[in-house]
Coordinates of C-alpha atoms in Angstrom, one line a residue:
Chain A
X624 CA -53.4 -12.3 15.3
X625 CA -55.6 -9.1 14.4
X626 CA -53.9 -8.0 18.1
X627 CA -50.6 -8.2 16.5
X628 CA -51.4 -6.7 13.2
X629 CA -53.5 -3.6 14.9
X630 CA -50.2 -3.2 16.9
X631 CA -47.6 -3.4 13.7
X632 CA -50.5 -1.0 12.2
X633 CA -50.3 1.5 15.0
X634 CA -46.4 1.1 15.3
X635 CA -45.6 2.3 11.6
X636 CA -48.0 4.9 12.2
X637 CA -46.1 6.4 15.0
X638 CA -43.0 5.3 13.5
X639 CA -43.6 5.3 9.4
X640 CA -40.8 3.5 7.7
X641 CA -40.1 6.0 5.1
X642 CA -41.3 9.6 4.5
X643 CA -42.7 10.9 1.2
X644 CA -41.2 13.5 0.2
X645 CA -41.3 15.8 -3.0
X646 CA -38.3 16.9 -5.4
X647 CA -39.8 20.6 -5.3
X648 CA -39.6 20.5 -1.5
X649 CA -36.1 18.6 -1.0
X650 CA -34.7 21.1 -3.5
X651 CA -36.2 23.9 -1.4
X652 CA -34.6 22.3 1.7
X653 CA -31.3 22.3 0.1
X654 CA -31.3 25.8 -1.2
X655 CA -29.8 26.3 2.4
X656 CA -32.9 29.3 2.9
X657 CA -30.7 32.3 4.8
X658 CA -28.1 32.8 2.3
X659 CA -29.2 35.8 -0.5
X660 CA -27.2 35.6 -3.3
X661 CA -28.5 38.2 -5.3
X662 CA -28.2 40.7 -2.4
X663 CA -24.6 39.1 -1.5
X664 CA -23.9 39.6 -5.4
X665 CA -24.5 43.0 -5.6
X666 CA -23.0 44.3 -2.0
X667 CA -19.7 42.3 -3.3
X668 CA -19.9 43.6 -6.8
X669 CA -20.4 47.4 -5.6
X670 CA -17.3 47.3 -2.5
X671 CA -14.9 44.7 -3.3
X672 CA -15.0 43.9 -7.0
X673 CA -15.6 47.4 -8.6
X674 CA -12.5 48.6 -6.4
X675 CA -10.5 45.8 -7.4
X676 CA -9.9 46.5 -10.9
X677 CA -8.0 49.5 -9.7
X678 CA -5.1 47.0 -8.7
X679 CA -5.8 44.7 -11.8
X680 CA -2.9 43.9 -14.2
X681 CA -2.5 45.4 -17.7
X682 CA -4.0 42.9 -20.0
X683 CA -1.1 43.7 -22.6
X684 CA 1.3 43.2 -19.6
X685 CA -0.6 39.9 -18.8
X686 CA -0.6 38.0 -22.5
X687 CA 3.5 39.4 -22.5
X688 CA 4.3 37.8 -19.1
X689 CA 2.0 34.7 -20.4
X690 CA 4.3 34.5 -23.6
X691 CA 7.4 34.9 -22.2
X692 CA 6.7 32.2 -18.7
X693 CA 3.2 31.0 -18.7
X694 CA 3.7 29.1 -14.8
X695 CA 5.8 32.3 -14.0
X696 CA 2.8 35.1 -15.0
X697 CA 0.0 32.5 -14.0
X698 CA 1.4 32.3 -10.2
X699 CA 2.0 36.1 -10.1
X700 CA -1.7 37.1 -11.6
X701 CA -3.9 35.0 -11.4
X702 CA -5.9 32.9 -9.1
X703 CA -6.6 29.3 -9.1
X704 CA -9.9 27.4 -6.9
X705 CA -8.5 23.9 -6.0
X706 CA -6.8 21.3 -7.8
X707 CA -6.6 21.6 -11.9
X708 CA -9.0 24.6 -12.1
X709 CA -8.4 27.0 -14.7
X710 CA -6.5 30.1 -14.0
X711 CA -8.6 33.5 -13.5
X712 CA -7.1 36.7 -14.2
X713 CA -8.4 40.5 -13.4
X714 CA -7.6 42.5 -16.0
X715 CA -7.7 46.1 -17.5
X716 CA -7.2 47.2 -20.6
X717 CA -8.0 49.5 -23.5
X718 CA -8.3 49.8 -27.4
X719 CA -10.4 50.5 -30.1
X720 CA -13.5 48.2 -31.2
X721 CA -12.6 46.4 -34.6
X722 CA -15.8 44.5 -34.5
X723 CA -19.1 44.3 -32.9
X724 CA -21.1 40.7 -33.2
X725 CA -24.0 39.4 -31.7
X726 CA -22.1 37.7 -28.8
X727 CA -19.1 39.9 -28.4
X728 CA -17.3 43.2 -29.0
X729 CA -13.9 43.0 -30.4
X730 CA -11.2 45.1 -29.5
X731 CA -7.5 45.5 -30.8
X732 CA -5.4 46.5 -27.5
X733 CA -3.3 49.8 -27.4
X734 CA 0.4 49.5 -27.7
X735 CA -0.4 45.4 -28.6
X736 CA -0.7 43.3 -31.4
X737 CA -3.4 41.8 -29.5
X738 CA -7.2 41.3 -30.3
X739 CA -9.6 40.0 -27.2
X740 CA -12.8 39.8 -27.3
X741 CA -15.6 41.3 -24.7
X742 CA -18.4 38.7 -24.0
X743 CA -21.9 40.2 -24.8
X744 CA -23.6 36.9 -24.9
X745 CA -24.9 34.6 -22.4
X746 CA -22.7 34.2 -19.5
X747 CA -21.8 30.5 -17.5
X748 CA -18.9 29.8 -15.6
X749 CA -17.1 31.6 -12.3
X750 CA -14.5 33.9 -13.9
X751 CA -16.3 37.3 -12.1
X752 CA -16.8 35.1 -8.3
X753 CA -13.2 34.0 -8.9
X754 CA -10.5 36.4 -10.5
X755 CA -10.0 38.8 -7.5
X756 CA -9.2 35.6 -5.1
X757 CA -11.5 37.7 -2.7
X758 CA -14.2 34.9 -1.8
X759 CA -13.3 31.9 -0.7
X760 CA -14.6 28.5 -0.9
X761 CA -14.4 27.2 2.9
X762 CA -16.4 29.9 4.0
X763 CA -19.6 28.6 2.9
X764 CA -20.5 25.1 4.4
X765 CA -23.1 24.4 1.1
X766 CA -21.3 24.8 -1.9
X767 CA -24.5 25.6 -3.3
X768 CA -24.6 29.0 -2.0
X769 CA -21.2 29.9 -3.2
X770 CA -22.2 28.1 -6.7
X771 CA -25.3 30.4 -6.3
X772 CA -22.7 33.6 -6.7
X773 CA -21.3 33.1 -9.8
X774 CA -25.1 32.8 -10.9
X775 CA -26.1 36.3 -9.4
X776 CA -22.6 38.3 -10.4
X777 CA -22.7 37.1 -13.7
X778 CA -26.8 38.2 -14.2
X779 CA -25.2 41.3 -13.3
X780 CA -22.8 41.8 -16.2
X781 CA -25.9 40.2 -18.5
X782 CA -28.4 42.4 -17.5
X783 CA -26.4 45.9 -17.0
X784 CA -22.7 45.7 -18.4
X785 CA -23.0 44.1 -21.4
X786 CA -26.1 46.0 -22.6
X787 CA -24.6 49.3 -21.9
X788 CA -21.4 47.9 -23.8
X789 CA -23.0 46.8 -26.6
X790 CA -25.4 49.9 -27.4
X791 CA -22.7 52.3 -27.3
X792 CA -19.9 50.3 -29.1
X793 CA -19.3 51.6 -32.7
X794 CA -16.2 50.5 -34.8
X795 CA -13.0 53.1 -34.3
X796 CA -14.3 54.1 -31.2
X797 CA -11.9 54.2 -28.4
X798 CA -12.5 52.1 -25.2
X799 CA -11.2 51.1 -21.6
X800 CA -12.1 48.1 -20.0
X801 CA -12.1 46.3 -16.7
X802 CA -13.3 42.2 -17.0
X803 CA -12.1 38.7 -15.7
X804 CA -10.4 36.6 -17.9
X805 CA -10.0 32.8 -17.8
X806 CA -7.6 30.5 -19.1
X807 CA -7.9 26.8 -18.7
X808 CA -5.2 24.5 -17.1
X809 CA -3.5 23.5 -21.0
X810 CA -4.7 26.8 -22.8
X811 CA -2.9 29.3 -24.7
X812 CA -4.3 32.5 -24.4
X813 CA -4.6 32.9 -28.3
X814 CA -7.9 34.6 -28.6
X815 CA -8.7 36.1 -25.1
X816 CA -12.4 36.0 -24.1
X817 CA -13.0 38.8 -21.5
X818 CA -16.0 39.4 -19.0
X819 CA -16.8 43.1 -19.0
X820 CA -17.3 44.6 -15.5
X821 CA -16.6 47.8 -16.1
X822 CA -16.4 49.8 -19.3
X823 CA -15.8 53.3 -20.3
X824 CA -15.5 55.6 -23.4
X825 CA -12.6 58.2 -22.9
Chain B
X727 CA -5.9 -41.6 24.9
X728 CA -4.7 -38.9 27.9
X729 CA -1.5 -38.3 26.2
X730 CA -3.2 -37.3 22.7
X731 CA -5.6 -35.0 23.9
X732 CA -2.5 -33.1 26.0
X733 CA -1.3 -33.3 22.6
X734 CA -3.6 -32.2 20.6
X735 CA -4.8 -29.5 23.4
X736 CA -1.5 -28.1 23.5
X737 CA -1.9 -28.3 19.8
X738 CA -4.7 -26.4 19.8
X739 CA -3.3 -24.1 22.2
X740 CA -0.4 -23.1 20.3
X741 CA -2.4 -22.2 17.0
X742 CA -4.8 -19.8 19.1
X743 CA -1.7 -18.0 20.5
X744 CA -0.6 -17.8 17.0
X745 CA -3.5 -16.6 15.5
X746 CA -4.5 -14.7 18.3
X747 CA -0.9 -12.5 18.2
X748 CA 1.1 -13.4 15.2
X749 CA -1.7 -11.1 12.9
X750 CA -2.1 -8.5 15.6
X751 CA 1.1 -8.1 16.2
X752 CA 1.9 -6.9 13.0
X753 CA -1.5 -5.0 12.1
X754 CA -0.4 -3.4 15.8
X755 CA 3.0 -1.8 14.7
X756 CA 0.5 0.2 12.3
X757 CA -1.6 3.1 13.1
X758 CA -5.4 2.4 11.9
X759 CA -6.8 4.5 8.7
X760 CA -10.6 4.1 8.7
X761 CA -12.4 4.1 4.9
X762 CA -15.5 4.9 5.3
X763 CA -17.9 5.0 2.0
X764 CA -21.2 5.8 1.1
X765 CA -21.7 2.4 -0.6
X766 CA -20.1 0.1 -2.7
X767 CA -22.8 -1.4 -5.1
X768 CA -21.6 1.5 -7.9
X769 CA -18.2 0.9 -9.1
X770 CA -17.0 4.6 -8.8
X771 CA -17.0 4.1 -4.8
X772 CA -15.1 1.1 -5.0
X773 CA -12.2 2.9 -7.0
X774 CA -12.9 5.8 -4.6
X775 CA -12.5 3.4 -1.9
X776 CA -9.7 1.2 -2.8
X777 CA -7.7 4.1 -4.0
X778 CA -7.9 6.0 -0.4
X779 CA -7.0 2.3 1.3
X780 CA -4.2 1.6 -1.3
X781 CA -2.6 5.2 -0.7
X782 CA -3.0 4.7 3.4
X783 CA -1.2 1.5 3.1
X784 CA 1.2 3.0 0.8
X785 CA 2.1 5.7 3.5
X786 CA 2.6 2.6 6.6
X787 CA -1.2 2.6 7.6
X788 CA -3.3 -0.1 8.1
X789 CA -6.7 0.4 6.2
X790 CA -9.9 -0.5 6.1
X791 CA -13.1 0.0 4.1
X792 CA -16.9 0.1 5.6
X793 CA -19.8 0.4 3.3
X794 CA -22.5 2.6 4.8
X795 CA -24.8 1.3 1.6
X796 CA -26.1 4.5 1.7
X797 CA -27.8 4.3 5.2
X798 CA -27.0 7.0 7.6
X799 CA -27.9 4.2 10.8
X800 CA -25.2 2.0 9.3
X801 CA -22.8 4.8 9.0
X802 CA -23.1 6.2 12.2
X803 CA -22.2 2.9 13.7
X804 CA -19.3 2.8 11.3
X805 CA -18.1 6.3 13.0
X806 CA -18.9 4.6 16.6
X807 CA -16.7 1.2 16.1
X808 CA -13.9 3.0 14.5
X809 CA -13.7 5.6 17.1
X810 CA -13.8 2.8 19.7
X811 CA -11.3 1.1 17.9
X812 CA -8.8 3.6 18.2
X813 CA -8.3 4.5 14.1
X814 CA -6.1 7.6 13.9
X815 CA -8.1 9.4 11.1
X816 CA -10.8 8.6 8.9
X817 CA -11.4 8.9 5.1
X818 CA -14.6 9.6 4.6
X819 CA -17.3 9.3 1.8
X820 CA -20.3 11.1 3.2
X821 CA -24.2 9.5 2.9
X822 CA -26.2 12.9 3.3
X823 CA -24.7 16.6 3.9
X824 CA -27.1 17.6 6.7
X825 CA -27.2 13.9 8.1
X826 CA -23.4 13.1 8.3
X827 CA -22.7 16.1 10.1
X828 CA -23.3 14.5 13.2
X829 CA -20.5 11.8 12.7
X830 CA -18.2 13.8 12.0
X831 CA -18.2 16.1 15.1
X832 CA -18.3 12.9 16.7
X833 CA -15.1 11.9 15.7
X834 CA -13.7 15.5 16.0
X835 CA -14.7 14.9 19.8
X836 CA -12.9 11.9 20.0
X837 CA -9.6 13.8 18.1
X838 CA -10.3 11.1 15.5
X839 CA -9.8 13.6 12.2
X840 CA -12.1 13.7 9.7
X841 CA -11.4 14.2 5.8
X842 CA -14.3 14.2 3.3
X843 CA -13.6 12.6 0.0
X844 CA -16.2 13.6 -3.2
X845 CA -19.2 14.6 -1.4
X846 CA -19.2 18.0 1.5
X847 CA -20.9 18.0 4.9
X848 CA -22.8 21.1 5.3
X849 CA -20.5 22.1 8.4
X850 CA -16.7 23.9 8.2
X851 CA -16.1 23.7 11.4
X852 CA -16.3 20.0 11.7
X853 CA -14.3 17.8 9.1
X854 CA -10.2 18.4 8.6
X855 CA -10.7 19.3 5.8
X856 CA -13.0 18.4 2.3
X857 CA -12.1 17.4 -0.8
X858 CA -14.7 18.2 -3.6
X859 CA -15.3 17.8 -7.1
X860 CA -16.4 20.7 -8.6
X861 CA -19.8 19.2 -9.5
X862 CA -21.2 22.7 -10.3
X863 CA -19.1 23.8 -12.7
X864 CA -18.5 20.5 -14.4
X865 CA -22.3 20.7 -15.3
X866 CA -22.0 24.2 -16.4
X867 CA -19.6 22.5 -19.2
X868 CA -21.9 19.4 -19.9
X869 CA -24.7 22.0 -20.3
X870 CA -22.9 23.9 -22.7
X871 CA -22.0 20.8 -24.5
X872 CA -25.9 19.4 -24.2
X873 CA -26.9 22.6 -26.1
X874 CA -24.4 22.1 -28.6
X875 CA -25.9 18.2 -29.1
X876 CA -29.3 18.7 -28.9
X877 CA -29.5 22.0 -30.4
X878 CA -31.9 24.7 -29.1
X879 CA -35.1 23.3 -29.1
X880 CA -35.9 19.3 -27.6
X881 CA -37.6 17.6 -25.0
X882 CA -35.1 15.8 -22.3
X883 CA -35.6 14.0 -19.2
X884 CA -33.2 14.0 -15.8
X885 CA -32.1 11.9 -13.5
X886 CA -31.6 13.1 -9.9
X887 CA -29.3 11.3 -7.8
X888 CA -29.6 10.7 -3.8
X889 CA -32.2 14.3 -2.9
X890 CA -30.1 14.7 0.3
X891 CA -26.7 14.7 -1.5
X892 CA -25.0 18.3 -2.3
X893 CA -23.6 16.8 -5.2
X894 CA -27.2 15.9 -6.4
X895 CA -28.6 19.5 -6.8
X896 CA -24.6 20.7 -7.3
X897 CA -25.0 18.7 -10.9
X898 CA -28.3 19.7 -11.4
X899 CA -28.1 23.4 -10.6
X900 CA -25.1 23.8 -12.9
X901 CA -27.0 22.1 -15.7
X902 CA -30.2 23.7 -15.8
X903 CA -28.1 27.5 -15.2
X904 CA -27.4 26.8 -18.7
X905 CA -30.0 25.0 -20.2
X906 CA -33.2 26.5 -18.6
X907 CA -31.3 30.0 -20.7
X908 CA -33.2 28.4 -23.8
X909 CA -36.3 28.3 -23.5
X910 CA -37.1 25.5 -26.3
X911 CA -35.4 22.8 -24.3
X912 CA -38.6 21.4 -22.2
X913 CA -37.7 19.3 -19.6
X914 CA -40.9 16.6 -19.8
X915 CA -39.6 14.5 -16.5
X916 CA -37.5 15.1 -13.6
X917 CA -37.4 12.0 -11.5
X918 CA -34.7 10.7 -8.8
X919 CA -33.2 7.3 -9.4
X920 CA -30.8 7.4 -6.2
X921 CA -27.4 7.2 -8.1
X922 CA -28.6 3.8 -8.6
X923 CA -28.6 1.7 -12.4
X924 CA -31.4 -0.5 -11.3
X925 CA -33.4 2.2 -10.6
X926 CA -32.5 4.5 -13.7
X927 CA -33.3 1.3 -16.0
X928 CA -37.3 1.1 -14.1
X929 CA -37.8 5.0 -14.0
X930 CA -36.2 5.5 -17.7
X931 CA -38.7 2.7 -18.9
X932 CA -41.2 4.7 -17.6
X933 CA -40.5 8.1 -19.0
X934 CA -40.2 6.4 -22.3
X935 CA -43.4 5.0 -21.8
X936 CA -45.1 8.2 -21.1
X937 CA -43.2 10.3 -23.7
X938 CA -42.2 8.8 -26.5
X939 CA -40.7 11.7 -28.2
X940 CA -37.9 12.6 -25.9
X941 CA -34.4 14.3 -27.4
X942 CA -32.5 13.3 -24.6
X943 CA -31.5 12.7 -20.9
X944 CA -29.1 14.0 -18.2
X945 CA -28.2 12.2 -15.6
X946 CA -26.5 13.1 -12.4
X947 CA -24.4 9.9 -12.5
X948 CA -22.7 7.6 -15.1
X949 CA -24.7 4.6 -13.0
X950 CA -28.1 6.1 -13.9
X951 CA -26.6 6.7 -17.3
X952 CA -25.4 3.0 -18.2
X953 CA -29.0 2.1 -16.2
X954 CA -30.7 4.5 -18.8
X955 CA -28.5 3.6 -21.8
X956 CA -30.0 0.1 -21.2
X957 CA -33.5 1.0 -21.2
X958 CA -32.8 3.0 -24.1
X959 CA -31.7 -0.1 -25.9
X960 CA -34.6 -2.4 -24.6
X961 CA -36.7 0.0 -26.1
X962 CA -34.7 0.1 -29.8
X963 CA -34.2 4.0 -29.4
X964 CA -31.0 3.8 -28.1
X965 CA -29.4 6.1 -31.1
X966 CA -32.4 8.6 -30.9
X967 CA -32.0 9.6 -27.5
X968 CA -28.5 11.3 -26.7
X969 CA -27.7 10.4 -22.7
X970 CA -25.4 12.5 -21.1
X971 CA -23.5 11.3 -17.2
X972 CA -21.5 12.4 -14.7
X973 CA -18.5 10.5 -13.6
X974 CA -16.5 9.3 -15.8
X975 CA -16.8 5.9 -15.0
X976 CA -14.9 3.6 -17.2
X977 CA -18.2 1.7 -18.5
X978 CA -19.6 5.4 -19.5
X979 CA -16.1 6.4 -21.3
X980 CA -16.2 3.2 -23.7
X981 CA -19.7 3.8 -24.7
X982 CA -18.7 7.4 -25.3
X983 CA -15.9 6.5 -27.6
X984 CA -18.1 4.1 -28.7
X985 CA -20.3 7.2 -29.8
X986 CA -23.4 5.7 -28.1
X987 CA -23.2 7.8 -24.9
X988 CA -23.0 11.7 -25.7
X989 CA -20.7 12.8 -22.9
X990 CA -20.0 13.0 -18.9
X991 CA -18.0 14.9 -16.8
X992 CA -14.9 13.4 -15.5
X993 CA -14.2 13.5 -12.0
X994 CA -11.1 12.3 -10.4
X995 CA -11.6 9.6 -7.6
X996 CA -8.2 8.5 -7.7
X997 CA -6.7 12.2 -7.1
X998 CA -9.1 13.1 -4.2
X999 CA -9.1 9.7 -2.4
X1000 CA -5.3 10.2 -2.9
X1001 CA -4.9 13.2 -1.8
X1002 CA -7.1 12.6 1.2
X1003 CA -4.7 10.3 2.2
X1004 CA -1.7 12.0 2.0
X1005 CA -3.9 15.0 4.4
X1006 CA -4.3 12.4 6.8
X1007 CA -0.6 11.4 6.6
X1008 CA 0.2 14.8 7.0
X1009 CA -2.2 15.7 10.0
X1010 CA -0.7 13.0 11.7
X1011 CA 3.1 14.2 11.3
X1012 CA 1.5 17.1 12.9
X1013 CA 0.4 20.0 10.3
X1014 CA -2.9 21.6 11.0
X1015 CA -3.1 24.3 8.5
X1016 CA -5.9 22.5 6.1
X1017 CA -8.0 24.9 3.7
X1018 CA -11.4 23.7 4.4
X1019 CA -12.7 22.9 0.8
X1020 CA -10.4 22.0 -1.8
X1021 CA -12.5 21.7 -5.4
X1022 CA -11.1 19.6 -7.8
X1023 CA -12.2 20.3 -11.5
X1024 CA -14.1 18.3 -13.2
X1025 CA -13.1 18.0 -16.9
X1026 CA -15.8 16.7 -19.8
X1027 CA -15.2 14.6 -21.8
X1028 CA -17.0 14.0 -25.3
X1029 CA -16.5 11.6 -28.3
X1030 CA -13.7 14.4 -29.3
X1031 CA -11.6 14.3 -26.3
X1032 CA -12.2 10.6 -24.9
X1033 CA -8.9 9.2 -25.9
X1034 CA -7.2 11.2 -23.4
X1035 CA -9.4 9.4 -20.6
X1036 CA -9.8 6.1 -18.9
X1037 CA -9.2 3.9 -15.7
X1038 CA -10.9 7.3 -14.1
X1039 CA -7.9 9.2 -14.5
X1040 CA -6.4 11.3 -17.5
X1041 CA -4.1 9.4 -19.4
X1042 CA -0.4 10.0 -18.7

């Protein structure tokens, strides 16, 4: 009897049925270790983002093409992640600042009737990783890491693009703009929210 | 006496040789679509899993379901029989991202495709192709919404679900992106109840029991959230503490309209095991050109919006 029980004892030691593991250190093991957002972030923002708002539509043009054939100027614009996803645009733009809040700088759009907003405030969601359609999804076997993106490019715009924006904008001062723009699945673009990435006082 | 046991032998006979061909023989006609799910003791899997068999049949498959009850053992001998058995594709609910890996190149050996429903595999090169809520960003909403609820300052508990599940830290990492921005929320207990309502009852009861004072919880699945709800009532402080799941679960959407859960995120099982499905249908007929990961959003829903929601789907 104390045979068989030494033996079952010696058994799960070499063979323990379970393993204790912490949270902390199964959360480290699924932060997948190599990947470095931050550094990924800012090497995408500098050489592929930055030169992409060269090519990015007329926000004036967008909200028109929007009005007149929402599917139509959706397809043509903007880019969609997946199934039901929101649409993200990459616009460019420019106006004069009607209003600066706490969270956001309003601007009224040359040549437009329009009034969008430029996002000063805290930042969540994957309108800068997404609008250029220049990362994609099935390139990163843990979603995390790609998740991890939005987190890094979007610290960026907190931490240097909106700061900048906000200390220099003044009411009736002129501005241009570059920023990402999304519009959910149902949503009118009524009130356009825009990420800054670039801004600029001529 | 020799007369009725001829009989009764050829009797005998006859009904083997019917049973043994008459079902085959039709099953045979049909190429085999293999179900395989994480586990079916949480209701969401079940629709996950009937909905991928119904659509197989639907497209002139025969289908069926195995429940790897969340054991990567039992689901790799799932991925061996169904291989041996000659299924032509399989529909597959993963059990862990690193551990499932395996299976599926298994399969991909064998030219058995592979097409992840609801959770990924940490591989591209391996499955067909993976369809994925997008947990992340669904949380990213639910963590707006949780600030809005609880206001800026509070003391919450969460729920983990499975630790080697993507989805898991997915849900929690798009939370806490938002709500670890204000500083006043204090998170006073981060525990993992496996996806499991059981276990979110026992390691609610315990948080409570430790800290009285708590705001509210999040939990990474509308299983942990009924399982909390319930401690929540045992304890009489079911309309102090808001609870917040991930889901959309039809039990989770009542109580929601019934303003006693705050709000989940609504995935669509139906769509993805669906569409997963039709991939297979397709691969099949011949197309290879899959994208790799397909994310499908993940919409909240809040006592504002939750007439628009129900039977896990948006209403029509």
């Amino acid at each position: 009897m104390l045979a068989a029980l030494a033996a079952v004892a010696l058994l799960c030691r070499l063979f323990p049925l379970f393993h204790v593991v912490s949270l902390r250190k199964a959360a480290e093991q699924q932060q997948a270790g190599v990947f470095k957002a931050d550094v990924f972030a800012r090497e995408f923002w500098a050489t592929k983002l930055l030169p992409a708002t060269e090519r990015a539509v007329d926000l004036k043009n967008l909200l028109a093409a929007l009005a007149k054939d929402p599917a139509a100027a959706r397809k043509k614009y903007g880019h969609t992640l997946g199934i039901g996803g929101a649409t993200l645009f990459l616009v460019r733009g420019s106006g004069k600042v009607t209003a600066v809040e706490e969270d956001a700088v309003t601007v009224a759009l040359d040549e437009s009737d329009a009034k969008v907003g430029l996002n000063t405030g805290l930042l969540f969601g994957n309108a800068v990783r997404d609008a250029t359609g220049l990362l994609d999804v099935s390139a990163y076997p843990n979603s995390q890491d790609f998740n991890d993106i939005s987190t890094q490019l979007n610290s960026i715009v907190e931490n240097k693009v909106a700061p900048a924006l906000k200390e220099k904008a003044a009411v009736g001062e002129a501005v241009r703009f570059a920023g990402c723009f999304e519009l959910e699945e149902d949503a009118q673009p009524d009130a356009p929210q825009i990420v800054p990435i670039k801004v600029e006082w001529p | 006496m020799n007369l009725l046991i001829n009989k009764f032998t050829c009797l005998f006979a006859l009904t083997t040789a019917a049973l043994l061909f008459a079902a085959p023989l039709d099953a045979a006609d049909k190429p085999k679509i293999a179900v395989i799910v994480s586990t079916l003791n949480n209701p969401w899997f079940v629709v996950l899993a009937e909905a991928a068999k119904a659509k197989a049949v639907e497209l002139g498959y025969d289908a069926t379901v195995f429940d790897s009850q969340n054991d990567t053992a039992k689901e790799a001998s799932h991925f061996e029989n169904v291989i041996a058995g000659g299924y032509k594709a399989i529909l597959f609910n993963p059990t862990d991202a690193e551990g499932s890996v395996a299976n599926v190149r298994k399969a991909k050996a064998a030219n058995v495709p592979v097409f992840c429903v609801d959770r990924e595999i940490n591989a591209t090169d391996a499955a067909t192709a993976q369809l994925l809520s997008d947990n992340y960003s669904g949380c990213v909403a639910l963590g707006q919404y949780f600030v809005k609820q609880v206001g800026k300052e509070g003391k919450y508990a969460e729920l983990l679900g499975l630790v080697g599940d993507n989805n898991t830290w997915n849900r929690s990492k798009g939370f806490h992106s938002v709500v670890d921005r204000f500083p006043g929320l204090k998170m006073v207990a981060q525990q993992s109840a496996d996806f499991d309502r059981a276990k979110a009852l026992d390691v609610t009861e315990s948080i409570l029991q430790k800290d009285p004072g708590l705001n509210a919880i999040f939990c990474g699945n509308d299983a942990m959230a009924m399982g909390a709800y319930q401690a929540l009532v045992s304890a009489g402080k079911a309309d102090k503490v808001k609870v917040f799941g991930f889901d959309g679960a039809d039990d989770v959407v009542k109580l929601i309209a019934e303003r006693k859960i705050a709000a989940t995120g609504m995935q669509f099982p139906k769509l993805m095991a669906q569409k997963a499905a039709e991939f297979a249908d397709e691969y099949l007929k011949g197309k290879r050109d899959f994208a790799q990961k397909i994310p499908v959003k993940v919409e909240l829903v809040t006592p504002e919006n939750v007439q628009k929601y129900g039977d896990y789907r948006k209403k029509p």
